[in-house]
Coordinates of C-alpha atoms in Angstrom, one line a residue:
M1 CA 320.5 151.8 203.8
T2 CA 316.9 153.2 204.6
L3 CA 316.2 153.0 208.3
L4 CA 312.7 153.1 209.9
T5 CA 312.7 154.0 213.6
V6 CA 309.8 153.3 215.6
N7 CA 309.6 155.3 218.8
S8 CA 306.7 153.7 220.8
G9 CA 305.7 155.7 224.0
S10 CA 303.1 155.3 226.6
T11 CA 300.4 157.5 224.5
S12 CA 301.9 157.6 221.2
V13 CA 304.2 156.3 218.5
K14 CA 306.3 158.3 216.4
L15 CA 307.7 157.0 213.1
G16 CA 310.8 158.1 211.3
L17 CA 312.7 157.3 208.1
Y18 CA 316.3 157.9 207.5
E19 CA 319.2 157.5 205.3
P20 CA 322.7 158.1 205.4
G21 CA 323.6 161.7 204.6
P22 CA 326.8 163.7 204.0
A23 CA 329.8 162.5 205.9
G24 CA 327.5 159.7 207.6
T25 CA 325.2 162.0 209.3
P26 CA 321.6 160.6 209.2
L27 CA 319.2 162.4 206.7
R28 CA 315.8 162.4 207.8
L29 CA 313.5 161.5 204.7
G30 CA 310.0 161.8 206.6
G31 CA 307.9 160.6 209.6
E32 CA 304.7 160.7 211.2
Q33 CA 303.0 160.5 214.8
H34 CA 300.1 158.6 215.9
T35 CA 298.3 159.0 219.2
G36 CA 296.0 156.7 221.4
H37 CA 296.2 153.6 223.4
D38 CA 294.3 151.4 220.9
L39 CA 296.7 151.9 218.1
D40 CA 297.0 148.7 215.7
P41 CA 300.8 148.3 214.8
S42 CA 300.1 146.0 212.1
A43 CA 297.5 148.3 210.3
V44 CA 299.8 151.3 210.8
L45 CA 302.7 149.7 209.2
R46 CA 300.9 148.5 206.3
A47 CA 299.5 151.7 205.6
L48 CA 303.1 153.1 205.8
A49 CA 304.4 150.2 203.6
E50 CA 302.0 151.2 200.9
R51 CA 303.9 154.4 200.5
L52 CA 307.3 153.3 201.0
R53 CA 309.0 151.9 197.9
P54 CA 311.3 150.2 198.5
A55 CA 310.8 148.7 202.0
P56 CA 313.2 149.8 204.9
E57 CA 316.3 147.8 204.9
A58 CA 316.4 147.9 208.8
V59 CA 313.8 148.8 211.9
A60 CA 315.0 150.2 215.1
H61 CA 313.0 150.4 218.0
R62 CA 313.0 152.2 221.3
I63 CA 312.8 150.1 224.2
V64 CA 312.0 151.7 227.5
H65 CA 313.5 149.1 229.7
G66 CA 316.8 147.2 229.2
G67 CA 317.5 146.3 232.9
T68 CA 321.2 145.6 233.6
R69 CA 321.6 143.4 230.6
F70 CA 320.9 145.7 227.5
V71 CA 323.3 148.9 227.7
R72 CA 324.0 149.4 224.0
P73 CA 321.9 148.6 220.8
T74 CA 321.2 145.1 220.3
R75 CA 320.0 142.9 217.4
I76 CA 316.6 141.6 218.0
D77 CA 316.2 138.0 218.1
A78 CA 313.9 135.6 220.0
E79 CA 316.0 135.5 222.9
V80 CA 316.1 139.3 223.2
I81 CA 312.4 139.2 222.6
T82 CA 311.9 137.0 225.5
A83 CA 314.2 139.3 227.8
I84 CA 312.4 142.5 227.0
G85 CA 309.1 140.6 227.7
E86 CA 310.3 139.6 231.2
L87 CA 311.1 143.2 231.9
S88 CA 307.4 144.3 231.1
P89 CA 306.5 144.3 234.7
L90 CA 308.8 147.1 235.4
A91 CA 307.5 149.1 232.4
P92 CA 304.0 148.0 231.8
L93 CA 302.9 150.9 229.5
H94 CA 305.8 150.5 227.4
N95 CA 307.8 147.2 226.8
P96 CA 304.5 145.2 225.9
Q97 CA 303.6 148.0 223.2
A98 CA 307.3 148.1 221.7
L99 CA 306.9 144.3 221.5
R100 CA 303.8 144.8 219.5
W101 CA 305.6 147.0 216.9
V102 CA 308.5 144.6 216.7
A103 CA 306.2 141.6 216.0
A104 CA 304.2 143.6 213.3
A105 CA 307.4 144.8 211.6
R106 CA 308.5 141.1 211.4
D107 CA 305.1 139.9 210.0
L108 CA 305.3 142.5 207.6
W109 CA 308.9 142.4 206.3
G110 CA 310.1 139.0 207.4
I111 CA 313.0 138.0 209.5
G112 CA 315.4 139.0 206.6
T113 CA 314.8 142.5 207.4
P114 CA 317.0 143.1 210.6
Q115 CA 315.6 144.9 213.8
V116 CA 317.5 146.6 216.4
A117 CA 316.4 147.6 220.1
V118 CA 317.8 150.9 221.7
F119 CA 317.2 150.9 225.2
D120 CA 316.2 154.2 227.2
T121 CA 317.8 152.9 230.2
A122 CA 321.3 152.4 228.5
F123 CA 322.2 156.1 228.9
F124 CA 322.0 155.7 232.9
A125 CA 323.6 152.3 233.1
H126 CA 326.6 153.7 235.0
L127 CA 325.0 156.2 237.4
P128 CA 327.1 156.6 240.6
R129 CA 326.0 154.4 243.4
V130 CA 324.8 157.4 245.4
A131 CA 322.2 157.9 242.7
S132 CA 321.5 154.3 241.5
E133 CA 321.2 152.4 244.7
Y134 CA 318.3 152.6 247.1
A135 CA 318.6 152.5 250.7
L136 CA 317.8 148.7 250.8
P137 CA 319.7 145.8 252.3
A138 CA 322.3 144.6 249.8
R139 CA 320.6 141.3 249.6
I140 CA 317.4 143.0 248.3
G141 CA 319.1 146.0 246.4
V142 CA 322.1 144.7 244.7
E143 CA 321.5 141.1 244.6
R144 CA 318.0 141.3 243.2
G145 CA 318.8 144.3 240.8
V146 CA 316.5 146.8 242.9
R147 CA 318.1 150.1 241.6
R148 CA 317.5 153.2 239.9
Y149 CA 317.7 152.4 236.1
G150 CA 316.6 156.0 234.9
F151 CA 314.6 156.3 231.6
H152 CA 314.1 158.8 228.6
G153 CA 317.9 158.2 228.3
L154 CA 317.7 158.5 224.3
A155 CA 315.8 161.9 225.0
H156 CA 318.3 163.2 227.5
E157 CA 321.5 162.2 225.6
S158 CA 320.0 163.7 222.6
M159 CA 319.4 167.1 224.5
W160 CA 322.9 167.0 225.8
R161 CA 324.5 166.4 222.1
K162 CA 322.4 169.2 220.8
W163 CA 323.8 171.4 223.8
C164 CA 327.2 170.6 222.9
A165 CA 326.6 171.6 219.3
L166 CA 325.2 174.9 220.4
Y167 CA 328.0 175.6 223.0
P168 CA 331.1 174.2 221.6
E169 CA 333.1 176.3 223.9
L170 CA 331.8 174.3 226.9
P171 CA 334.1 171.2 227.6
Q172 CA 331.8 168.3 226.7
G173 CA 328.8 170.6 227.5
G174 CA 329.7 171.4 230.9
R175 CA 327.0 170.6 233.6
L176 CA 323.7 170.5 232.4
I177 CA 320.0 169.9 233.5
T178 CA 317.7 168.2 231.1
L179 CA 313.9 167.9 231.1
Q180 CA 311.9 165.3 229.1
L181 CA 308.1 166.5 229.3
G182 CA 305.2 164.7 227.7
G183 CA 302.9 161.8 228.7
G184 CA 305.9 160.6 231.0
C185 CA 308.4 163.4 232.4
S186 CA 311.8 163.0 233.9
I187 CA 314.7 165.3 234.6
A188 CA 318.3 164.4 234.6
A189 CA 321.7 165.8 235.8
I190 CA 324.6 165.7 233.4
D191 CA 328.4 166.5 234.0
R192 CA 330.2 166.6 230.6
G193 CA 328.3 163.7 229.1
R194 CA 328.0 161.6 232.1
P195 CA 324.8 161.2 233.9
L196 CA 325.0 161.8 237.7
D197 CA 321.2 161.6 238.6
T198 CA 317.8 161.1 237.2
S199 CA 314.3 161.3 238.6
M200 CA 312.9 158.2 237.4
G201 CA 314.1 154.9 239.2
F202 CA 313.3 151.3 239.2
S203 CA 310.4 152.0 236.7
P204 CA 309.0 154.9 234.8
L205 CA 306.5 155.4 237.8
E206 CA 308.9 157.2 240.0
G207 CA 309.8 160.7 239.8
L208 CA 307.7 163.8 238.7
V209 CA 303.9 163.9 238.4
M210 CA 303.0 162.8 234.8
A211 CA 299.9 162.6 232.8
T212 CA 298.5 159.4 234.2
R213 CA 301.2 158.4 236.7
T214 CA 301.6 159.6 240.5
G215 CA 305.4 160.0 240.3
D216 CA 307.0 159.6 243.9
L217 CA 304.8 158.0 246.3
D218 CA 305.1 157.0 249.9
A219 CA 305.7 153.4 249.7
A220 CA 303.3 152.6 252.6
I221 CA 300.5 154.0 250.5
V222 CA 300.5 150.8 248.2
P223 CA 299.7 148.3 250.9
Y224 CA 297.3 150.7 252.5
L225 CA 295.2 150.9 249.1
E226 CA 295.4 147.2 249.0
R227 CA 293.6 146.7 252.2
E228 CA 291.3 149.8 252.2
L229 CA 290.1 149.2 248.4
A230 CA 290.5 145.4 248.5
L231 CA 293.1 145.5 245.6
T232 CA 295.8 143.3 244.6
G233 CA 299.2 144.7 244.2
D234 CA 298.8 144.6 240.3
Q235 CA 295.6 146.5 240.4
V236 CA 297.3 149.1 242.8
I237 CA 300.1 149.6 240.3
E238 CA 297.8 149.8 237.4
L239 CA 296.0 152.6 239.3
L240 CA 299.3 154.3 240.0
N241 CA 300.2 154.0 236.1
N242 CA 296.9 154.7 234.5
T243 CA 294.4 156.9 236.4
S244 CA 296.6 158.9 238.7
G245 CA 299.0 162.0 237.9
L246 CA 297.2 165.0 236.1
A247 CA 294.5 162.7 235.2
G248 CA 293.6 161.9 238.9
V249 CA 294.0 165.5 240.1

């Protein structure tokens, strides 16, 4: 089976082509990266399809926010697309973009080509309560799903697996700190394959200072900016996501 992977980030997309190799390990046939905020998924995939013969037999998409529902790779259908869209307010730079690539692949290769979503939040689905829960009343935190989800899980898990391969003498890799540094940045603590904590939280806005995102911020700043700048809550979030971080300073 030839598999096309689509890693849609906040500032770029990475495409990879794989087929089964020896002992079932994936063999990378090629790949390419495109950067920019105005990429046209349909145009990029059409150009790729002209060079691909035959067409991929399946497409796998990185989806940043899967909430509490999606904790393992999931076949994409209309219901899954709707659920991913409903999580877009929590990952406005990522989930909507990923859905554009899902739609472009479906339009190009049809519904007969299966598409699968793999979720960045899945690796952190079982964080300890001390790391996953905010100090909020239970009726708001636990019952409303306001918790630390963690992101970049695919990258942190991949780093842990590579560390294990480099140091097989350490039981399941031992204790490890991993860092994902790009347009978005995060840090995670992993104990023998089990995530203990991570810097990103309810959304990919929390944590380290990033390219255009503030990272950690006193919550009182949000209503203050609403009042002082006459902005809506959504406009403040857009400011914190798109024109802050390193771009702001």
